[in-house]
Amino acid sequence: MKNLLFPLVAVLIWSINSVVSKAATTVIEPAAIAFYRWFIALLVLTPFVLLPVLKHRKMVAKYWWKLLILGALGMVLNQSLAYYAAQTISATLIGIFTSLIPLLTVIISIFALRVAPTVGIILGTLLSLFGLVWLVSKGNPASLLEHGMGIGEVMMFIAAASYALYGVLTKRWAIPLPNWQSLYVQIVFGVLLLLPNFMMVENKQLTTDNISLVLFAAIPASIIAPYLWIQGVIRIGANMTSIFMNLAPVFTAIIAIVALNEKMHSYHLIGGVIVLAGVIIAQQLRTSPIRRNSECNSNQ
């Protein structure tokens, strides 16, 4: 039972970080917190990981471009877009978009890893898309035809898709480096990619109002939560661990209501439940439509 605490606490930390992203919009620029987050994480990890990375420098040199792409997806696109999205959408909605990552990972895997689509993936995708439309349109899907999606929703969807692609490429490439060493090099590339945008920001000061938010994003959300998640995968398996991500929107909504006084509307509940139902169906219903059809044909 205690092994279940590893992914549970990891998801709780990431849910708090969604609220931190929203709270940070009034005290620090998105480009600044995105850079500080990974720069501080890099400083914290360096004493523990730098020497092992240097010992594997030939391996790093061989796979540097793949590590660069992973850094761009996981540390730059995913995180930066989430901070910019937080300027126009609620923390609750950020949490719901985050819960789409497992489903998007499965969808991308169909094309990148040639994973056969199942009944669950097809039904789950359709159901989650409907739930997302319900959410974004605030319970009035017809309004999307008139106004389209807001920039914050588009950014958050791209952010979730970026992290899903990150997960698929990590599995496909299987870079022969230990997890922390691979992550460290990705963070180095991420910091370098984030630096130009950070330099163009006028107000990038760390103050008493924003330092706690930056430190939470840098240490619990970027170091402790990934460690706990990896431990969860090791102890209870990847499939069981991934189910806990479904709790992210629930945790985020509760924390956002308490900490930010966000309002919970009926369309949040209806759309969120539909999205989660779609994700769970995609994860749990494994029957292959191709296999079922072939079995039906063989029985005739």
mmCIF file of C-alpha atoms in Angstrom:
data_model
loop_
_atom_site.group_PDB
_atom_site.id
_atom_site.type_symbol
_atom_site.label_atom_id
_atom_site.label_comp_id
_atom_site.label_asym_id
_atom_site.label_seq_id
_atom_site.Cartn_x
_atom_site.Cartn_y
_atom_site.Cartn_z
ATOM 1 C CA MET A 1 0.000 0.000 0.000
ATOM 2 C CA LYS A 2 2.822 2.421 0.835
ATOM 3 C CA ASN A 3 4.158 2.073 -2.714
ATOM 4 C CA LEU A 4 0.993 3.798 -3.939
ATOM 5 C CA LEU A 5 2.063 6.925 -2.057
ATOM 6 C CA PHE A 6 4.907 7.558 -4.497
ATOM 7 C CA PRO A 7 2.758 8.397 -7.563
ATOM 8 C CA LEU A 8 0.009 9.831 -5.342
ATOM 9 C CA VAL A 9 2.317 12.421 -3.771
ATOM 10 C CA ALA A 10 3.938 13.136 -7.158
ATOM 11 C CA VAL A 11 0.551 13.968 -8.688
ATOM 12 C CA LEU A 12 -0.335 16.081 -5.639
ATOM 13 C CA ILE A 13 2.874 18.114 -6.077
ATOM 14 C CA TRP A 14 2.209 18.625 -9.792
ATOM 15 C CA SER A 15 -1.363 19.656 -8.997
ATOM 16 C CA ILE A 16 -0.106 22.253 -6.532
ATOM 17 C CA ASN A 17 2.285 23.421 -9.227
ATOM 18 C CA SER A 18 -0.662 24.083 -11.578
ATOM 19 C CA VAL A 19 -2.018 26.434 -8.926
ATOM 20 C CA VAL A 20 1.477 27.934 -8.496
ATOM 21 C CA SER A 21 1.552 28.608 -12.252
ATOM 22 C CA LYS A 22 -1.689 30.558 -11.970
ATOM 23 C CA ALA A 23 -0.601 32.418 -8.821
ATOM 24 C CA ALA A 24 2.679 33.380 -10.481
ATOM 25 C CA THR A 25 0.952 35.325 -13.272
ATOM 26 C CA THR A 26 0.579 38.411 -11.070
ATOM 27 C CA VAL A 27 4.103 38.463 -9.596
ATOM 28 C CA ILE A 28 6.537 37.250 -12.271
ATOM 29 C CA GLU A 29 6.781 37.042 -16.062
ATOM 30 C CA PRO A 30 6.207 33.594 -17.627
ATOM 31 C CA ALA A 31 9.605 33.669 -19.341
ATOM 32 C CA ALA A 32 11.296 34.480 -16.039
ATOM 33 C CA ILE A 33 9.738 31.712 -13.936
ATOM 34 C CA ALA A 34 10.260 29.192 -16.746
ATOM 35 C CA PHE A 35 13.979 29.995 -16.808
ATOM 36 C CA TYR A 36 14.470 30.252 -13.033
ATOM 37 C CA ARG A 37 12.650 26.964 -12.493
ATOM 38 C CA TRP A 38 15.073 24.911 -14.545
ATOM 39 C CA PHE A 39 18.167 26.968 -13.744
ATOM 40 C CA ILE A 40 17.661 26.403 -9.997
ATOM 41 C CA ALA A 41 16.880 22.714 -10.599
ATOM 42 C CA LEU A 42 20.132 22.496 -12.568
ATOM 43 C CA LEU A 43 22.086 24.057 -9.694
ATOM 44 C CA VAL A 44 20.541 21.656 -7.175
ATOM 45 C CA LEU A 45 21.269 18.568 -9.296
ATOM 46 C CA THR A 46 24.801 19.525 -10.372
ATOM 47 C CA PRO A 47 26.678 18.336 -7.237
ATOM 48 C CA PHE A 48 25.025 14.913 -7.516
ATOM 49 C CA VAL A 49 24.892 14.323 -11.277
ATOM 50 C CA LEU A 50 27.634 16.323 -13.031
ATOM 51 C CA LEU A 51 30.507 13.873 -12.445
ATOM 52 C CA PRO A 52 28.528 10.802 -13.626
ATOM 53 C CA VAL A 53 27.460 12.792 -16.713
ATOM 54 C CA LEU A 54 31.091 13.698 -17.453
ATOM 55 C CA LYS A 55 32.010 10.021 -17.206
ATOM 56 C CA HIS A 56 29.390 9.318 -19.878
ATOM 57 C CA ARG A 57 30.349 12.306 -22.038
ATOM 58 C CA LYS A 58 30.928 10.106 -25.106
ATOM 59 C CA MET A 59 27.381 8.792 -24.795
ATOM 60 C CA VAL A 60 26.072 12.335 -24.308
ATOM 61 C CA ALA A 61 27.978 13.482 -27.404
ATOM 62 C CA LYS A 62 26.492 10.628 -29.417
ATOM 63 C CA TYR A 63 22.900 11.367 -28.459
ATOM 64 C CA TRP A 64 23.120 15.123 -27.885
ATOM 65 C CA TRP A 65 20.570 16.054 -30.560
ATOM 66 C CA LYS A 66 17.986 13.671 -29.131
ATOM 67 C CA LEU A 67 18.579 15.056 -25.647
ATOM 68 C CA LEU A 68 18.216 18.561 -27.108
ATOM 69 C CA ILE A 69 14.843 17.698 -28.632
ATOM 70 C CA LEU A 70 13.657 16.135 -25.350
ATOM 71 C CA GLY A 71 14.779 19.232 -23.458
ATOM 72 C CA ALA A 72 12.929 21.460 -25.916
ATOM 73 C CA LEU A 73 9.725 19.435 -25.533
ATOM 74 C CA GLY A 74 9.763 18.757 -21.790
ATOM 75 C CA MET A 75 11.419 21.815 -20.300
ATOM 76 C CA VAL A 76 10.725 24.548 -22.868
ATOM 77 C CA LEU A 77 7.475 23.968 -24.772
ATOM 78 C CA ASN A 78 5.547 22.114 -22.082
ATOM 79 C CA GLN A 79 6.446 24.296 -19.125
ATOM 80 C CA SER A 80 6.732 27.692 -20.836
ATOM 81 C CA LEU A 81 3.402 27.360 -22.629
ATOM 82 C CA ALA A 82 1.735 26.356 -19.360
ATOM 83 C CA TYR A 83 2.979 29.562 -17.706
ATOM 84 C CA TYR A 84 1.737 31.696 -20.606
ATOM 85 C CA ALA A 85 -1.592 29.822 -20.690
ATOM 86 C CA ALA A 86 -2.074 30.497 -16.974
ATOM 87 C CA GLN A 87 -2.413 34.194 -17.770
ATOM 88 C CA THR A 88 -5.790 33.613 -19.434
ATOM 89 C CA ILE A 89 -7.195 30.304 -18.112
ATOM 90 C CA SER A 90 -7.903 28.970 -14.618
ATOM 91 C CA ALA A 91 -5.749 26.566 -12.623
ATOM 92 C CA THR A 92 -8.660 24.120 -12.748
ATOM 93 C CA LEU A 93 -8.559 24.094 -16.541
ATOM 94 C CA ILE A 94 -4.777 23.676 -16.483
ATOM 95 C CA GLY A 95 -5.256 20.558 -14.361
ATOM 96 C CA ILE A 96 -7.840 19.136 -16.755
ATOM 97 C CA PHE A 97 -5.595 19.697 -19.781
ATOM 98 C CA THR A 98 -2.755 18.029 -17.873
ATOM 99 C CA SER A 99 -4.931 14.948 -17.361
ATOM 100 C CA LEU A 100 -5.064 14.564 -21.165
ATOM 101 C CA ILE A 101 -1.352 13.713 -21.323
ATOM 102 C CA PRO A 102 -1.810 9.906 -20.906
ATOM 103 C CA LEU A 103 -4.455 9.858 -23.650
ATOM 104 C CA LEU A 104 -2.369 12.017 -26.006
ATOM 105 C CA THR A 105 0.607 9.741 -25.305
ATOM 106 C CA VAL A 106 -1.412 6.731 -26.415
ATOM 107 C CA ILE A 107 -2.628 8.530 -29.560
ATOM 108 C CA ILE A 108 0.874 9.641 -30.552
ATOM 109 C CA SER A 109 2.176 6.111 -29.854
ATOM 110 C CA ILE A 110 -0.169 4.783 -32.546
ATOM 111 C CA PHE A 111 1.783 6.741 -35.153
ATOM 112 C CA ALA A 112 5.274 6.905 -33.633
ATOM 113 C CA LEU A 113 5.502 3.406 -32.130
ATOM 114 C CA ARG A 114 2.957 1.718 -34.435
ATOM 115 C CA VAL A 115 0.810 0.665 -31.497
ATOM 116 C CA ALA A 116 -2.467 -0.838 -32.729
ATOM 117 C CA PRO A 117 -5.505 1.297 -31.784
ATOM 118 C CA THR A 118 -7.945 -0.400 -29.429
ATOM 119 C CA VAL A 119 -11.652 0.038 -28.870
ATOM 120 C CA GLY A 120 -10.772 1.902 -25.678
ATOM 121 C CA ILE A 121 -8.478 4.355 -27.477
ATOM 122 C CA ILE A 122 -11.105 5.142 -30.118
ATOM 123 C CA LEU A 123 -13.984 5.541 -27.650
ATOM 124 C CA GLY A 124 -11.828 7.289 -25.062
ATOM 125 C CA THR A 125 -10.499 9.789 -27.582
ATOM 126 C CA LEU A 126 -13.950 10.704 -28.838
ATOM 127 C CA LEU A 127 -15.316 11.001 -25.309
ATOM 128 C CA SER A 128 -12.395 13.122 -24.063
ATOM 129 C CA LEU A 129 -12.616 15.423 -27.079
ATOM 130 C CA PHE A 130 -16.299 15.969 -26.400
ATOM 131 C CA GLY A 131 -15.555 16.709 -22.750
ATOM 132 C CA LEU A 132 -12.835 19.151 -23.777
ATOM 133 C CA VAL A 133 -15.206 20.921 -26.168
ATOM 134 C CA TRP A 134 -17.771 21.153 -23.361
ATOM 135 C CA LEU A 135 -15.188 22.665 -21.043
ATOM 136 C CA VAL A 136 -13.670 25.160 -23.457
ATOM 137 C CA SER A 137 -17.097 26.288 -24.653
ATOM 138 C CA LYS A 138 -18.350 26.588 -21.049
ATOM 139 C CA GLY A 139 -21.187 24.177 -21.752
ATOM 140 C CA ASN A 140 -22.140 25.694 -25.098
ATOM 141 C CA PRO A 141 -20.332 23.750 -27.884
ATOM 142 C CA ALA A 142 -22.007 25.837 -30.611
ATOM 143 C CA SER A 143 -20.082 28.890 -29.405
ATOM 144 C CA LEU A 144 -16.810 27.314 -30.553
ATOM 145 C CA LEU A 145 -17.993 27.605 -34.143
ATOM 146 C CA GLU A 146 -18.394 31.353 -33.647
ATOM 147 C CA HIS A 147 -15.420 32.219 -31.431
ATOM 148 C CA GLY A 148 -13.043 29.254 -31.613
ATOM 149 C CA MET A 149 -10.711 28.239 -28.803
ATOM 150 C CA GLY A 150 -9.037 30.876 -26.672
ATOM 151 C CA ILE A 151 -5.267 31.353 -26.911
ATOM 152 C CA GLY A 152 -4.796 29.979 -23.387
ATOM 153 C CA GLU A 153 -6.614 26.743 -24.208
ATOM 154 C CA VAL A 154 -4.626 26.337 -27.442
ATOM 155 C CA MET A 155 -1.345 26.881 -25.576
ATOM 156 C CA MET A 156 -2.284 24.386 -22.880
ATOM 157 C CA PHE A 157 -3.285 21.768 -25.437
ATOM 158 C CA ILE A 158 0.060 22.185 -27.229
ATOM 159 C CA ALA A 159 1.814 22.003 -23.853
ATOM 160 C CA ALA A 160 0.090 18.697 -23.033
ATOM 161 C CA ALA A 161 0.788 17.322 -26.527
ATOM 162 C CA SER A 162 4.458 18.340 -26.214
ATOM 163 C CA TYR A 163 4.848 16.383 -23.004
ATOM 164 C CA ALA A 164 3.022 13.404 -24.498
ATOM 165 C CA LEU A 165 5.432 13.452 -27.456
ATOM 166 C CA TYR A 166 8.288 13.772 -24.958
ATOM 167 C CA GLY A 167 7.176 10.546 -23.274
ATOM 168 C CA VAL A 168 6.792 8.682 -26.576
ATOM 169 C CA LEU A 169 10.204 9.766 -27.879
ATOM 170 C CA THR A 170 11.836 8.867 -24.557
ATOM 171 C CA LYS A 171 10.503 5.337 -24.961
ATOM 172 C CA ARG A 172 11.249 5.078 -28.678
ATOM 173 C CA TRP A 173 14.825 6.341 -28.502
ATOM 174 C CA ALA A 174 15.707 4.524 -25.244
ATOM 175 C CA ILE A 175 18.863 6.607 -24.770
ATOM 176 C CA PRO A 176 21.345 4.412 -22.827
ATOM 177 C CA LEU A 177 21.881 6.872 -19.980
ATOM 178 C CA PRO A 178 20.615 6.547 -16.382
ATOM 179 C CA ASN A 179 17.378 8.493 -15.825
ATOM 180 C CA TRP A 180 18.868 11.323 -13.769
ATOM 181 C CA GLN A 181 21.845 11.807 -16.076
ATOM 182 C CA SER A 182 19.570 11.963 -19.104
ATOM 183 C CA LEU A 183 17.275 14.415 -17.313
ATOM 184 C CA TYR A 184 20.252 16.547 -16.256
ATOM 185 C CA VAL A 185 21.508 16.966 -19.829
ATOM 186 C CA GLN A 186 17.980 17.752 -20.997
ATOM 187 C CA ILE A 187 17.741 20.460 -18.329
ATOM 188 C CA VAL A 188 21.072 21.932 -19.509
ATOM 189 C CA PHE A 189 19.676 22.219 -23.038
ATOM 190 C CA GLY A 190 16.376 23.528 -21.667
ATOM 191 C CA VAL A 191 18.114 26.301 -19.731
ATOM 192 C CA LEU A 192 20.114 27.305 -22.822
ATOM 193 C CA LEU A 193 16.963 27.404 -24.961
ATOM 194 C CA LEU A 194 15.063 29.424 -22.345
ATOM 195 C CA LEU A 195 17.885 31.949 -21.863
ATOM 196 C CA PRO A 196 17.210 34.210 -24.915
ATOM 197 C CA ASN A 197 13.551 34.744 -24.005
ATOM 198 C CA PHE A 198 14.532 35.332 -20.372
ATOM 199 C CA MET A 199 17.064 37.990 -21.396
ATOM 200 C CA MET A 200 14.397 39.918 -23.319
ATOM 201 C CA VAL A 201 12.129 40.225 -20.271
ATOM 202 C CA GLU A 202 12.412 43.608 -18.581
ATOM 203 C CA ASN A 203 11.224 42.618 -15.103
ATOM 204 C CA LYS A 204 12.932 39.394 -14.073
ATOM 205 C CA GLN A 205 13.683 40.187 -10.450
ATOM 206 C CA LEU A 206 13.226 37.605 -7.739
ATOM 207 C CA THR A 207 11.260 39.177 -4.902
ATOM 208 C CA THR A 208 9.643 38.137 -1.629
ATOM 209 C CA ASP A 209 6.370 37.860 -3.559
ATOM 210 C CA ASN A 210 7.587 35.350 -6.134
ATOM 211 C CA ILE A 211 10.604 33.514 -4.681
ATOM 212 C CA SER A 212 8.520 30.855 -2.908
ATOM 213 C CA LEU A 213 6.598 30.118 -6.119
ATOM 214 C CA VAL A 214 9.833 29.837 -8.125
ATOM 215 C CA LEU A 215 11.436 27.544 -5.543
ATOM 216 C CA PHE A 216 8.378 25.278 -5.430
ATOM 217 C CA ALA A 217 8.418 24.967 -9.221
ATOM 218 C CA ALA A 218 12.183 24.334 -9.211
ATOM 219 C CA ILE A 219 12.549 21.769 -6.438
ATOM 220 C CA PRO A 220 9.344 19.883 -5.479
ATOM 221 C CA ALA A 221 7.782 20.061 -8.976
ATOM 222 C CA SER A 222 10.977 19.530 -11.017
ATOM 223 C CA ILE A 223 13.052 17.215 -8.808
ATOM 224 C CA ILE A 224 11.062 15.607 -5.990
ATOM 225 C CA ALA A 225 7.910 14.775 -7.996
ATOM 226 C CA PRO A 226 9.838 13.161 -10.915
ATOM 227 C CA TYR A 227 11.831 11.096 -8.392
ATOM 228 C CA LEU A 228 8.616 9.898 -6.709
ATOM 229 C CA TRP A 229 7.033 9.153 -10.098
ATOM 230 C CA ILE A 230 10.042 7.087 -11.204
ATOM 231 C CA GLN A 231 9.896 5.193 -7.895
ATOM 232 C CA GLY A 232 6.216 4.524 -8.553
ATOM 233 C CA VAL A 233 6.996 3.101 -11.999
ATOM 234 C CA ILE A 234 9.710 0.883 -10.509
ATOM 235 C CA ARG A 235 7.580 -0.358 -7.603
ATOM 236 C CA ILE A 236 4.078 -0.785 -9.071
ATOM 237 C CA GLY A 237 4.623 -0.604 -12.850
ATOM 238 C CA ALA A 238 4.080 2.052 -15.513
ATOM 239 C CA ASN A 239 0.433 1.190 -16.228
ATOM 240 C CA MET A 240 -0.653 1.327 -12.581
ATOM 241 C CA THR A 241 1.353 4.515 -11.988
ATOM 242 C CA SER A 242 -0.162 6.318 -14.988
ATOM 243 C CA ILE A 243 -3.672 5.847 -13.553
ATOM 244 C CA PHE A 244 -2.812 8.240 -10.724
ATOM 245 C CA MET A 245 -2.480 11.089 -13.249
ATOM 246 C CA ASN A 246 -6.281 11.007 -13.450
ATOM 247 C CA LEU A 247 -6.339 12.557 -9.976
ATOM 248 C CA ALA A 248 -4.526 15.712 -11.191
ATOM 249 C CA PRO A 249 -7.645 17.705 -12.164
ATOM 250 C CA VAL A 250 -9.416 16.690 -8.944
ATOM 251 C CA PHE A 251 -6.501 17.772 -6.756
ATOM 252 C CA THR A 252 -5.948 20.938 -8.795
ATOM 253 C CA ALA A 253 -9.596 21.997 -8.611
ATOM 254 C CA ILE A 254 -9.752 21.512 -4.823
ATOM 255 C CA ILE A 255 -6.482 23.397 -4.237
ATOM 256 C CA ALA A 256 -7.466 26.207 -6.642
ATOM 257 C CA ILE A 257 -10.829 26.691 -4.895
ATOM 258 C CA VAL A 258 -9.156 26.873 -1.469
ATOM 259 C CA ALA A 259 -6.008 28.846 -2.391
ATOM 260 C CA LEU A 260 -7.184 31.067 -5.255
ATOM 261 C CA ASN A 261 -10.933 31.249 -4.596
ATOM 262 C CA GLU A 262 -11.631 29.924 -8.075
ATOM 263 C CA LYS A 263 -15.283 29.218 -8.821
ATOM 264 C CA MET A 264 -16.398 25.710 -9.702
ATOM 265 C CA HIS A 265 -19.075 25.797 -12.408
ATOM 266 C CA SER A 266 -21.297 23.004 -13.644
ATOM 267 C CA TYR A 267 -19.468 22.882 -16.991
ATOM 268 C CA HIS A 268 -16.219 22.206 -15.091
ATOM 269 C CA LEU A 269 -17.776 19.196 -13.381
ATOM 270 C CA ILE A 270 -19.561 17.842 -16.460
ATOM 271 C CA GLY A 271 -16.687 18.423 -18.907
ATOM 272 C CA GLY A 272 -14.038 17.274 -16.420
ATOM 273 C CA VAL A 273 -15.855 14.021 -15.649
ATOM 274 C CA ILE A 274 -16.329 13.315 -19.378
ATOM 275 C CA VAL A 275 -12.632 13.982 -20.094
ATOM 276 C CA LEU A 276 -11.542 11.739 -17.224
ATOM 277 C CA ALA A 277 -13.961 9.004 -18.284
ATOM 278 C CA GLY A 278 -12.454 9.081 -21.776
ATOM 279 C CA VAL A 279 -8.909 8.868 -20.435
ATOM 280 C CA ILE A 280 -9.792 5.939 -18.138
ATOM 281 C CA ILE A 281 -11.573 4.072 -20.950
ATOM 282 C CA ALA A 282 -8.550 4.544 -23.221
ATOM 283 C CA GLN A 283 -6.272 3.201 -20.468
ATOM 284 C CA GLN A 284 -8.381 0.251 -19.342
ATOM 285 C CA LEU A 285 -10.298 -1.039 -22.393
ATOM 286 C CA ARG A 286 -7.649 -2.973 -24.309
ATOM 287 C CA THR A 287 -9.744 -4.924 -26.873
ATOM 288 C CA SER A 288 -8.399 -4.496 -30.389
ATOM 289 C CA PRO A 289 -11.074 -3.741 -33.020
ATOM 290 C CA ILE A 290 -8.931 -5.401 -35.677
ATOM 291 C CA ARG A 291 -8.582 -8.591 -33.642
ATOM 292 C CA ARG A 292 -12.295 -8.647 -32.823
ATOM 293 C CA ASN A 293 -13.245 -8.280 -36.494
ATOM 294 C CA SER A 294 -10.902 -11.066 -37.546
ATOM 295 C CA GLU A 295 -12.327 -13.331 -34.846
ATOM 296 C CA CYS A 296 -15.876 -12.600 -36.012
ATOM 297 C CA ASN A 297 -14.904 -13.426 -39.600
ATOM 298 C CA SER A 298 -13.269 -16.695 -38.558
ATOM 299 C CA ASN A 299 -16.433 -17.749 -36.737
ATOM 300 C CA GLN A 300 -18.653 -17.271 -39.757
#
